[in-house]
Amino acid sequence: VEENKTVVLLIDEAQILPDFVLETLRILLNYETNEFKILQLVLVGQLELLPRINKLHNFWDRIAFKYVLNPMEEEELAAAIQFRLTQAGYSDINGLFTNEAIELIYAHTQGYPRKFTALCHNALESLVMYDKSVVDAEIIQRIIDNDLLPIGVDTEKDIDAV
């Protein structure tokens, strides 16, 4: 306050905050001077956060901006994958993921960044396991199939036993 600075508090995964913490944050938002707000609050979370905050009417009214980020389109997903590869130092003009792999990634993740990032991470690890140089649809499908198996179950035969 002495330096006339506003503190920005950014909370990720805000959907897991208990209600009493949300209420405490709401109370903290009441503190301000005649010139500026002492605290700016940025909550980032999954969609289930919205109805919880909406129930806290005094909190909801204090929110100046409410944004919902939609999942990416397939072209955006492909660009995001390429961007991340470039940032990691991959510079080959030929893509590391085939078009078919990108299509399957999009179909499985529906463009949600956390999901496609995890799937791509597993795909890159699989390149080493399968001694391949390009992520193709076969690799993606294997990962998808394995992710859907219950823990400790390795085969279709084992699934029938579960």
Short mmCIF file of N, CA and C in Angstrom, two decimals, residues 38-103:
data_model
loop_
_atom_site.label_atom_id
_atom_site.label_comp_id
_atom_site.label_asym_id
_atom_site.label_seq_id
_atom_site.Cartn_x
_atom_site.Cartn_y
_atom_site.Cartn_z
N ILE A 38 -6.35 -2.66 -3.83
CA ILE A 38 -5.16 -3.27 -3.23
C ILE A 38 -4.91 -4.65 -3.83
N LEU A 39 -5.99 -5.34 -4.18
CA LEU A 39 -5.87 -6.70 -4.69
C LEU A 39 -6.68 -6.87 -5.97
N GLN A 40 -6.04 -7.43 -6.97
CA GLN A 40 -6.74 -7.90 -8.17
C GLN A 40 -6.63 -9.41 -8.16
N LEU A 41 -7.74 -10.06 -8.35
CA LEU A 41 -7.79 -11.52 -8.26
C LEU A 41 -8.07 -12.10 -9.64
N VAL A 42 -7.26 -13.09 -10.01
CA VAL A 42 -7.47 -13.81 -11.27
C VAL A 42 -7.63 -15.29 -10.91
N LEU A 43 -8.83 -15.80 -11.17
CA LEU A 43 -9.11 -17.21 -10.92
C LEU A 43 -9.15 -17.94 -12.26
N VAL A 44 -8.41 -19.01 -12.35
CA VAL A 44 -8.39 -19.84 -13.55
C VAL A 44 -8.82 -21.23 -13.12
N GLY A 45 -9.81 -21.77 -13.83
CA GLY A 45 -10.27 -23.09 -13.44
C GLY A 45 -11.14 -23.72 -14.50
N GLN A 46 -11.57 -24.90 -14.22
CA GLN A 46 -12.44 -25.62 -15.14
C GLN A 46 -13.87 -25.10 -14.99
N LEU A 47 -14.71 -25.49 -15.93
CA LEU A 47 -16.06 -24.93 -16.01
C LEU A 47 -16.87 -25.08 -14.72
N GLU A 48 -16.61 -26.09 -13.93
CA GLU A 48 -17.40 -26.26 -12.71
C GLU A 48 -17.18 -25.13 -11.70
N LEU A 49 -16.17 -24.27 -11.93
CA LEU A 49 -15.95 -23.11 -11.07
C LEU A 49 -17.08 -22.08 -11.22
N LEU A 50 -17.59 -21.90 -12.43
CA LEU A 50 -18.60 -20.86 -12.68
C LEU A 50 -19.85 -20.98 -11.82
N PRO A 51 -20.51 -22.13 -11.77
CA PRO A 51 -21.72 -22.19 -10.94
C PRO A 51 -21.43 -22.02 -9.44
N ARG A 52 -20.25 -22.41 -9.00
CA ARG A 52 -19.90 -22.24 -7.59
C ARG A 52 -19.77 -20.77 -7.25
N ILE A 53 -19.12 -20.01 -8.13
CA ILE A 53 -18.98 -18.57 -7.88
C ILE A 53 -20.33 -17.87 -8.06
N ASN A 54 -21.12 -18.33 -9.01
CA ASN A 54 -22.43 -17.74 -9.26
C ASN A 54 -23.33 -17.84 -8.02
N LYS A 55 -23.17 -18.92 -7.25
CA LYS A 55 -23.96 -19.08 -6.02
C LYS A 55 -23.56 -18.05 -4.96
N LEU A 56 -22.32 -17.58 -5.04
CA LEU A 56 -21.84 -16.56 -4.10
C LEU A 56 -22.08 -15.19 -4.74
N HIS A 57 -23.31 -14.71 -4.66
CA HIS A 57 -23.73 -13.52 -5.41
C HIS A 57 -22.82 -12.32 -5.18
N ASN A 58 -22.40 -12.09 -3.94
CA ASN A 58 -21.53 -10.95 -3.67
C ASN A 58 -20.18 -11.09 -4.35
N PHE A 59 -19.75 -12.32 -4.53
CA PHE A 59 -18.48 -12.57 -5.21
C PHE A 59 -18.68 -12.37 -6.72
N TRP A 60 -19.72 -12.97 -7.26
CA TRP A 60 -20.02 -12.90 -8.69
C TRP A 60 -20.11 -11.44 -9.15
N ASP A 61 -20.74 -10.60 -8.33
CA ASP A 61 -20.90 -9.18 -8.67
C ASP A 61 -19.58 -8.43 -8.72
N ARG A 62 -18.58 -8.92 -8.02
CA ARG A 62 -17.29 -8.24 -7.99
C ARG A 62 -16.39 -8.62 -9.17
N ILE A 63 -16.80 -9.60 -9.94
CA ILE A 63 -15.97 -10.05 -11.06
C ILE A 63 -16.22 -9.14 -12.26
N ALA A 64 -15.17 -8.46 -12.69
CA ALA A 64 -15.29 -7.52 -13.80
C ALA A 64 -15.28 -8.24 -15.15
N PHE A 65 -14.46 -9.26 -15.29
CA PHE A 65 -14.33 -9.96 -16.57
C PHE A 65 -14.47 -11.46 -16.33
N LYS A 66 -15.33 -12.06 -17.12
CA LYS A 66 -15.52 -13.51 -17.06
C LYS A 66 -15.28 -14.06 -18.46
N TYR A 67 -14.35 -14.97 -18.58
CA TYR A 67 -14.02 -15.55 -19.87
C TYR A 67 -14.08 -17.07 -19.81
N VAL A 68 -14.52 -17.65 -20.89
CA VAL A 68 -14.48 -19.10 -21.04
C VAL A 68 -13.68 -19.37 -22.31
N LEU A 69 -12.62 -20.15 -22.16
CA LEU A 69 -11.81 -20.52 -23.32
C LEU A 69 -12.38 -21.80 -23.91
N ASN A 70 -12.75 -21.74 -25.15
CA ASN A 70 -13.28 -22.91 -25.83
C ASN A 70 -12.13 -23.82 -26.27
N PRO A 71 -12.41 -25.09 -26.48
CA PRO A 71 -11.38 -25.99 -27.01
C PRO A 71 -10.91 -25.50 -28.38
N MET A 72 -9.73 -25.92 -28.76
CA MET A 72 -9.15 -25.52 -30.04
C MET A 72 -9.80 -26.28 -31.20
N GLU A 73 -9.81 -25.62 -32.34
CA GLU A 73 -10.20 -26.29 -33.58
C GLU A 73 -9.01 -27.15 -34.03
N GLU A 74 -9.24 -28.03 -34.98
CA GLU A 74 -8.18 -28.94 -35.41
C GLU A 74 -6.96 -28.19 -35.95
N GLU A 75 -7.19 -27.12 -36.71
CA GLU A 75 -6.07 -26.35 -37.27
C GLU A 75 -5.28 -25.66 -36.15
N GLU A 76 -5.99 -25.16 -35.14
CA GLU A 76 -5.33 -24.52 -34.01
C GLU A 76 -4.52 -25.55 -33.22
N LEU A 77 -5.08 -26.73 -33.05
CA LEU A 77 -4.39 -27.80 -32.35
C LEU A 77 -3.09 -28.15 -33.08
N ALA A 78 -3.15 -28.30 -34.40
CA ALA A 78 -1.96 -28.61 -35.19
C ALA A 78 -0.92 -27.50 -35.04
N ALA A 79 -1.37 -26.25 -35.08
CA ALA A 79 -0.45 -25.12 -34.93
C ALA A 79 0.16 -25.10 -33.53
N ALA A 80 -0.63 -25.43 -32.52
CA ALA A 80 -0.12 -25.46 -31.14
C ALA A 80 0.94 -26.55 -30.98
N ILE A 81 0.70 -27.70 -31.57
CA ILE A 81 1.68 -28.78 -31.50
C ILE A 81 2.97 -28.35 -32.19
N GLN A 82 2.85 -27.77 -33.37
CA GLN A 82 4.04 -27.31 -34.10
C GLN A 82 4.78 -26.23 -33.31
N PHE A 83 4.05 -25.31 -32.71
CA PHE A 83 4.66 -24.25 -31.91
C PHE A 83 5.46 -24.84 -30.75
N ARG A 84 4.87 -25.78 -30.04
CA ARG A 84 5.56 -26.38 -28.90
C ARG A 84 6.80 -27.15 -29.34
N LEU A 85 6.71 -27.83 -30.48
CA LEU A 85 7.88 -28.54 -31.00
C LEU A 85 8.98 -27.55 -31.36
N THR A 86 8.61 -26.46 -31.99
CA THR A 86 9.58 -25.43 -32.37
C THR A 86 10.24 -24.83 -31.13
N GLN A 87 9.43 -24.55 -30.11
CA GLN A 87 9.97 -23.99 -28.87
C GLN A 87 10.94 -24.97 -28.20
N ALA A 88 10.70 -26.26 -28.40
CA ALA A 88 11.57 -27.29 -27.82
C ALA A 88 12.83 -27.52 -28.66
N GLY A 89 12.92 -26.85 -29.81
CA GLY A 89 14.12 -26.96 -30.63
C GLY A 89 13.98 -27.81 -31.87
N TYR A 90 12.79 -28.35 -32.13
CA TYR A 90 12.58 -29.17 -33.32
C TYR A 90 12.43 -28.25 -34.52
N SER A 91 13.26 -28.45 -35.56
CA SER A 91 13.24 -27.51 -36.68
C SER A 91 13.08 -28.18 -38.04
N ASP A 92 12.84 -29.47 -38.08
CA ASP A 92 12.69 -30.17 -39.36
C ASP A 92 11.46 -29.62 -40.09
N ILE A 93 11.61 -29.32 -41.36
CA ILE A 93 10.51 -28.78 -42.16
C ILE A 93 9.37 -29.79 -42.29
N ASN A 94 9.72 -31.08 -42.30
CA ASN A 94 8.70 -32.12 -42.34
C ASN A 94 8.13 -32.30 -40.94
N GLY A 95 6.85 -32.43 -40.83
CA GLY A 95 6.22 -32.53 -39.52
C GLY A 95 6.61 -33.79 -38.78
N LEU A 96 6.64 -33.70 -37.48
CA LEU A 96 6.94 -34.85 -36.63
C LEU A 96 5.68 -35.70 -36.44
N PHE A 97 4.51 -35.08 -36.64
CA PHE A 97 3.22 -35.77 -36.54
C PHE A 97 2.59 -35.81 -37.92
N THR A 98 2.14 -36.98 -38.35
CA THR A 98 1.45 -37.06 -39.64
C THR A 98 0.08 -36.39 -39.52
N ASN A 99 -0.48 -36.03 -40.68
CA ASN A 99 -1.82 -35.44 -40.69
C ASN A 99 -2.85 -36.37 -40.07
N GLU A 100 -2.70 -37.66 -40.35
CA GLU A 100 -3.63 -38.65 -39.78
C GLU A 100 -3.51 -38.70 -38.26
N ALA A 101 -2.29 -38.57 -37.76
CA ALA A 101 -2.09 -38.55 -36.30
C ALA A 101 -2.76 -37.33 -35.69
N ILE A 102 -2.60 -36.17 -36.33
CA ILE A 102 -3.23 -34.94 -35.85
C ILE A 102 -4.75 -35.10 -35.83
N GLU A 103 -5.30 -35.67 -36.89
CA GLU A 103 -6.76 -35.88 -36.96
C GLU A 103 -7.24 -36.77 -35.81
#
